[in-house]
Each structure stands twice: as C-alpha cells, then as structure tokens.
XYZ file of C-alpha atoms in Angstrom:
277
model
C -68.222 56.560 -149.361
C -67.029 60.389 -149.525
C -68.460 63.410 -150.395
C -68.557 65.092 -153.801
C -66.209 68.280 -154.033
C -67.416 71.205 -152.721
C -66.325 74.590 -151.715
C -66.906 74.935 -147.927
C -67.517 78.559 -146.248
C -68.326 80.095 -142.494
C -69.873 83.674 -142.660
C -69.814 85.740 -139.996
C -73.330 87.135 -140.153
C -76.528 85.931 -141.303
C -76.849 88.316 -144.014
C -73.284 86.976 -145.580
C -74.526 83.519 -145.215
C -77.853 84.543 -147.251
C -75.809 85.680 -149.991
C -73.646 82.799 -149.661
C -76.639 80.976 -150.099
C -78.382 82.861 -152.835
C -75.377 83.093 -155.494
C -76.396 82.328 -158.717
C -75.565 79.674 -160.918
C -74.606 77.390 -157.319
C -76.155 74.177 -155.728
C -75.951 75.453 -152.113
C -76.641 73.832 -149.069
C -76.727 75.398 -145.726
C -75.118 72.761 -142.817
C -75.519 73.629 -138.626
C -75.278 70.177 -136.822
C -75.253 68.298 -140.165
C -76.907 65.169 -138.590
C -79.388 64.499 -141.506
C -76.529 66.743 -144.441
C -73.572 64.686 -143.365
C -74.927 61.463 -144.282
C -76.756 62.558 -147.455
C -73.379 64.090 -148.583
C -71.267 61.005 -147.905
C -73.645 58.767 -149.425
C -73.442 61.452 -152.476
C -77.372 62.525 -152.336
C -76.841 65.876 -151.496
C -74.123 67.401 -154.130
C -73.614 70.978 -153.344
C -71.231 73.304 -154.966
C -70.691 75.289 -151.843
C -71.492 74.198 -148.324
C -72.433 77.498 -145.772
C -71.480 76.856 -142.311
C -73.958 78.783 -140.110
C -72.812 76.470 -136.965
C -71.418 79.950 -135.281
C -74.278 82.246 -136.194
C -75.097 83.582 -132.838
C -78.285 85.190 -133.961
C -79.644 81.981 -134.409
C -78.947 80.883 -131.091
C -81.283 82.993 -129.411
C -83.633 81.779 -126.813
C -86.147 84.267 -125.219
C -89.578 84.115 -123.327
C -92.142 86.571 -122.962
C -95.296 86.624 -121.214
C -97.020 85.481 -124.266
C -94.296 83.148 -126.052
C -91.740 81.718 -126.683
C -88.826 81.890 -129.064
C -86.127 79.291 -130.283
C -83.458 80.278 -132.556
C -82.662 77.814 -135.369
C -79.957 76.423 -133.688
C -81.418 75.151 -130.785
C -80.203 71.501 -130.024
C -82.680 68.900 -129.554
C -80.275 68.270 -126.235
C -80.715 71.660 -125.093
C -84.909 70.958 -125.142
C -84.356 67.602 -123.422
C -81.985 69.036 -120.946
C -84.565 72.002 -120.015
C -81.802 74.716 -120.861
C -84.970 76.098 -122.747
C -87.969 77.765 -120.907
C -90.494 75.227 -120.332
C -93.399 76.466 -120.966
C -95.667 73.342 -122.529
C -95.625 71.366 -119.600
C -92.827 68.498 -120.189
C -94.146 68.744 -123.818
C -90.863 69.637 -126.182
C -88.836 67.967 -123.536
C -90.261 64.546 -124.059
C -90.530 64.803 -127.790
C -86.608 65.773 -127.799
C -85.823 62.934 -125.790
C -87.353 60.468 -127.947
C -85.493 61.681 -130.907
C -82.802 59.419 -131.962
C -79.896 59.039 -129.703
C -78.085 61.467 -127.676
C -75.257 61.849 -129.714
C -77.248 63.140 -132.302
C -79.540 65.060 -130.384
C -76.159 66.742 -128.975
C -75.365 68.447 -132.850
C -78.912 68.255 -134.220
C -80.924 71.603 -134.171
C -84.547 72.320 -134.601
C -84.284 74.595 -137.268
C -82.101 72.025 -139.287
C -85.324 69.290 -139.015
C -88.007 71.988 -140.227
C -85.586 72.623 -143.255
C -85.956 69.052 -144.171
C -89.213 68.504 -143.788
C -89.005 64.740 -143.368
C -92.118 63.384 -143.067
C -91.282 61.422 -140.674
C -89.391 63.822 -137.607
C -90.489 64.992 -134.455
C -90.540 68.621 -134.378
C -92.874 69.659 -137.530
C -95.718 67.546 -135.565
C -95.371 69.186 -132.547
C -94.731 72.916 -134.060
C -97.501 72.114 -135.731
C -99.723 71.430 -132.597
C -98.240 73.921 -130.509
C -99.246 76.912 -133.564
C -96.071 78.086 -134.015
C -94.743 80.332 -136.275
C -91.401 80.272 -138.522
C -89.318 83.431 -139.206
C -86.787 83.221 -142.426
C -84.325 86.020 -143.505
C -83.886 85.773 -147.071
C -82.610 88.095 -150.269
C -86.082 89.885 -150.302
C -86.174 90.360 -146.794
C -87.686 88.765 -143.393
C -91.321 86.801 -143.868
C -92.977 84.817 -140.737
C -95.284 81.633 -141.808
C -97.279 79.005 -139.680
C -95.888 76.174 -139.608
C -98.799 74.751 -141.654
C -97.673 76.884 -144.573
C -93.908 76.389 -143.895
C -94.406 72.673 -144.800
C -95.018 72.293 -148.306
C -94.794 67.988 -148.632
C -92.495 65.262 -147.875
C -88.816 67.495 -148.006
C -90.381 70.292 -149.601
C -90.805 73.491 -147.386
C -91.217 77.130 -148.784
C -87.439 77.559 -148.635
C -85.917 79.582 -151.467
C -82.264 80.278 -152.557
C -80.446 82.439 -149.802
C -83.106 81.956 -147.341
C -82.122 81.099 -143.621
C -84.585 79.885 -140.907
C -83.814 82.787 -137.808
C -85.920 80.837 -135.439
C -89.891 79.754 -134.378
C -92.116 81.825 -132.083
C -94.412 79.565 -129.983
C -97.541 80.764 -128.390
C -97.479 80.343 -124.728
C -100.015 78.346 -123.288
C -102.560 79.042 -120.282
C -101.157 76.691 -117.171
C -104.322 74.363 -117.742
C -102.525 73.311 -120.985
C -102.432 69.437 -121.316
C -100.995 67.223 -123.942
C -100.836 63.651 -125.116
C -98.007 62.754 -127.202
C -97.510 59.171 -128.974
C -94.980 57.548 -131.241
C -94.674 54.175 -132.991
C -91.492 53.022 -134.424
C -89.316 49.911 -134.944
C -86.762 50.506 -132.453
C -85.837 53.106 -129.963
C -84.114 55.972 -131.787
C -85.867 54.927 -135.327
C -87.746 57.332 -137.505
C -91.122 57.241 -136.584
C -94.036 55.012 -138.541
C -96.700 57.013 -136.570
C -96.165 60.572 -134.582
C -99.488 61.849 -132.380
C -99.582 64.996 -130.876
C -102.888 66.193 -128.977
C -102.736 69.336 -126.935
C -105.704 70.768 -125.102
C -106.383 73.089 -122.475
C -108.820 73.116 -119.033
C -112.019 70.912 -120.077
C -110.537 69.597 -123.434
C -111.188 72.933 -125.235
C -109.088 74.100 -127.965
C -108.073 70.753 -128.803
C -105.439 70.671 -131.675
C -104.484 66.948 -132.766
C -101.367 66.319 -135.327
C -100.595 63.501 -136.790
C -97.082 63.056 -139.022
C -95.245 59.976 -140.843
C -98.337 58.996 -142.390
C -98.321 61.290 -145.736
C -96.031 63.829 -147.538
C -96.435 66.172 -144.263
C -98.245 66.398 -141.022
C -101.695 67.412 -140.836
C -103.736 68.703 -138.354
C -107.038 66.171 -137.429
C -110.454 68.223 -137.183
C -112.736 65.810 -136.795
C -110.734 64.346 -133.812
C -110.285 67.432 -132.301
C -113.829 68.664 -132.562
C -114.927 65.049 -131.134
C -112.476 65.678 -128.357
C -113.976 68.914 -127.289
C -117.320 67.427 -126.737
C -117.798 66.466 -122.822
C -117.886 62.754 -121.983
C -116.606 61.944 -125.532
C -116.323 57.758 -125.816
C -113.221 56.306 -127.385
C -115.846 54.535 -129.833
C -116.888 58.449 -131.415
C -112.417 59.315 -131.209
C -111.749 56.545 -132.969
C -114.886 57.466 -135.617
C -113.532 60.879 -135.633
C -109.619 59.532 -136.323
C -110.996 57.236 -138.879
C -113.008 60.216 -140.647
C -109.868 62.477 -140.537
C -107.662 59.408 -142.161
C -109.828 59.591 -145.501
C -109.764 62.845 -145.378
C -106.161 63.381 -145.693
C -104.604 60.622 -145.624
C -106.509 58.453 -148.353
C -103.467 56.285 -149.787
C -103.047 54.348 -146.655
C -103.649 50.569 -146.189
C -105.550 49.077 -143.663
C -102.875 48.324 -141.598
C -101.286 52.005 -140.974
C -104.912 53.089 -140.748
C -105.289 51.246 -137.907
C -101.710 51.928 -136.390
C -102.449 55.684 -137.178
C -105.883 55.185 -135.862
C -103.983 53.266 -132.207
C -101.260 55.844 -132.302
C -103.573 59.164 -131.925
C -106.053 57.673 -129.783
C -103.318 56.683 -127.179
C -101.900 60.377 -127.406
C -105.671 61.486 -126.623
C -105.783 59.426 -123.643
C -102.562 60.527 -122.511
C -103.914 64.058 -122.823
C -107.015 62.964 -121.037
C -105.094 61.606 -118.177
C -103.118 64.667 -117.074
C-alpha cells in the first residue's frame, strides 16, 4: 500500500520543528527513525497533513553523564544502547533491554524518544524508564516541562503529548554501584512485541526495590506489593508470587487466568534474576 499525501518538511532547529508541529488547522506527525510511523503511514493509519523531519536535530542527539545521571537525547538509537556508545551506568541494564528489541535493522533507525511517543503498551523502553525513575523533558509552544515517566504515560498510545510538542530527551538517575536488576520478557518469537515485560531493579540487600511490569494493560505500572515483599530479608518465592498476584488485581483486573499466570512467571523470573547478581 502507499501513503496518503502529505506535505513533508526538515527544520533546522527544534523550535521551527515545534511550530511546524503546532500549526493550526494540521494533522501533524513528527517522524526520526520512522520504524513504528513508516508502517502506520503505508498501511494508511497514520494520515498526516504534514510530516516534520527532526532526523537531523542535533539537540536531540545529546548524550551526557554526570555524577548523579544520566541523559539521552530523543534520538538515541536503540543500537547505540546495545552497542555501549552510551554511558553505562545500570549495570548491562539498557544494554540488554536494547538488544532484545526487535531486530538490528530496526534497532539501527529506531530511537528511544520515538517509542515513549507511542506509548505502545507493549515496548521495551517505557518499562524500564519506568523502573529506572526517569524523567522526560518536552519543548513545546508554552515552553519546556519535565514529567516522570509515570505521568508521561497516559494509556495504551496516549502520552501527555500536545500539538507542537517535541520530546528533547530523558534524565536517568544514576544508581549506587550495588545496583542490581532482573529483567524478563515473554514473547512469541525473537524480535516480537512482547506478551509480558518484567523489570525489577534493586540495590545492596534488595532495598529500594522498584518492579515494572508492561504489555499487560493500557500502560506499565509499577508493582508495590512485589516490591515491598522483595525488600523483606529471606523473602520465599511462595510470599513474591502472593505479592505479584495481589498487585495483578490491583491494576491489572481485566486479565484471564492465563496472562495472570504468565504475568505472574514473567516478574518472578526477573526477581530471581535480580536476586542472583
């Protein structure tokens, strides 16, 4: 199939491209490594009137670290993470989550920024952004605004995204060095979206435990009740999987009793990966 008409345009500064993006009385759409917007445009989903090109925005390429985080411009490939060009700062963490994210061809031209702007329920990054705290900075008509992630995420491809607003980048907390993690995906095939995402991170003793769980509702939620059980010494996997269970009602009511118990698998085996480091 093809495309729709549409008016296509490459600004030369973020600003233009928020104004680009903003003008009134358009459908706009904003494309970088167009992995998830190429399809959805040739398949005529996604029927724009004018198509920004912010591929060559170098202030969203921006990669920094400082003692106390880290920041990753928009257009950060998921093949730059995988391929440490990134500081690595979560321990192998956002370097094995990129490299389980589709194939390399598309992790080559996809960009973290573009998968937060979609919000599928289903990706990678919001589930670990999510677990690692981080925070999302957008430039927009009425100015620059910095959310959690949490907040950022509104439901399944819904996000807090208005007309002319750009995603600059995501500042993530650094870690202490006794940071640990447990990460665990379940899906049909290598490269497939997932049907069950698990992130647990932790530091020294299992304290300030933060578990995540995504592609089981509109949007990823954090788990309380299986963190909290997690942070109690000598834990068993009988009062996890109580706690995962507990957390599964709680948000995640509309589920049968077969994803409960893949969901219920799935986070458990990211805990013990956590455990085991």
């Amino acid at each position: 199939m093809k495309p729709a008409p549409f008016e296509y345009m490459r600004p030369k500064t973020v600003a233009e491209a928020s104004v680009a993006l903003g003008r009134r009385g358009a459908t706009t759409a904003a494309i970088a490594g167009g992995q998830s917007l190429m399809p959805m445009l040739a398949l005529r989903v996604a029927l724009p009137d004018l198509l920004v090109d912010i591929s060559r925005l170098d202030d969203l390429k921006i990669v920094t670290r400082t003692p106390d985080s880290v920041w990753l411009g928009a257009l950060t490939t998921h093949a730059a993470i995988e391929d440490g060009e990134t500081p690595d700062v979560f321990n192998g963490l956002m370097r094995a989550i990129a490299g389980q994210i589709s194939y390399r061809a598309v992790r080559n031209h996809g960009t973290i920024g573009g998968s937060l702007a979609l919000a599928d329920p289903a990706a990678d990054w919001p589930v670990c952004l999510s677990a690692l705290g981080a925070t999302v900075r957008i430039v927009g008509r009425n100015g620059v605004r910095v959310q959690n992630v949490d907040d950022f995420l509104q439901g399944q491809y819904e996000t807090t995204l208005e007309a002319g607003d750009i995603i600059m980048g995501f500042d993530i907390p650094a870690p202490p060095r006794s940071f640990r993690w447990g990460f665990s995906k379940v899906a049909r095939k290598s490269g497939a979206f997932a049907q069950s995402l698990a992130v647990v991170v932790a530091e020294a003793n299992d304290t300030h435990v933060r578990a995540v769980l995504g592609a089981a509702g509109p949007r990823p939620k954090p788990l309380v009740a299986t963190a909290k059980q997690l942070e109690i010494p000598n834990s068993t996997e009988n009062d996890i999987r109580a706690a995962i269970k507990a957390d599964l009602n709680t948000y995640f009511g509309e589920l049968d009793d077969y994803q409960k118990r893949m969901h219920t698998a799935n986070v458990l085996h990211a805990a013990r990966n956590m455990r085991a480091q």
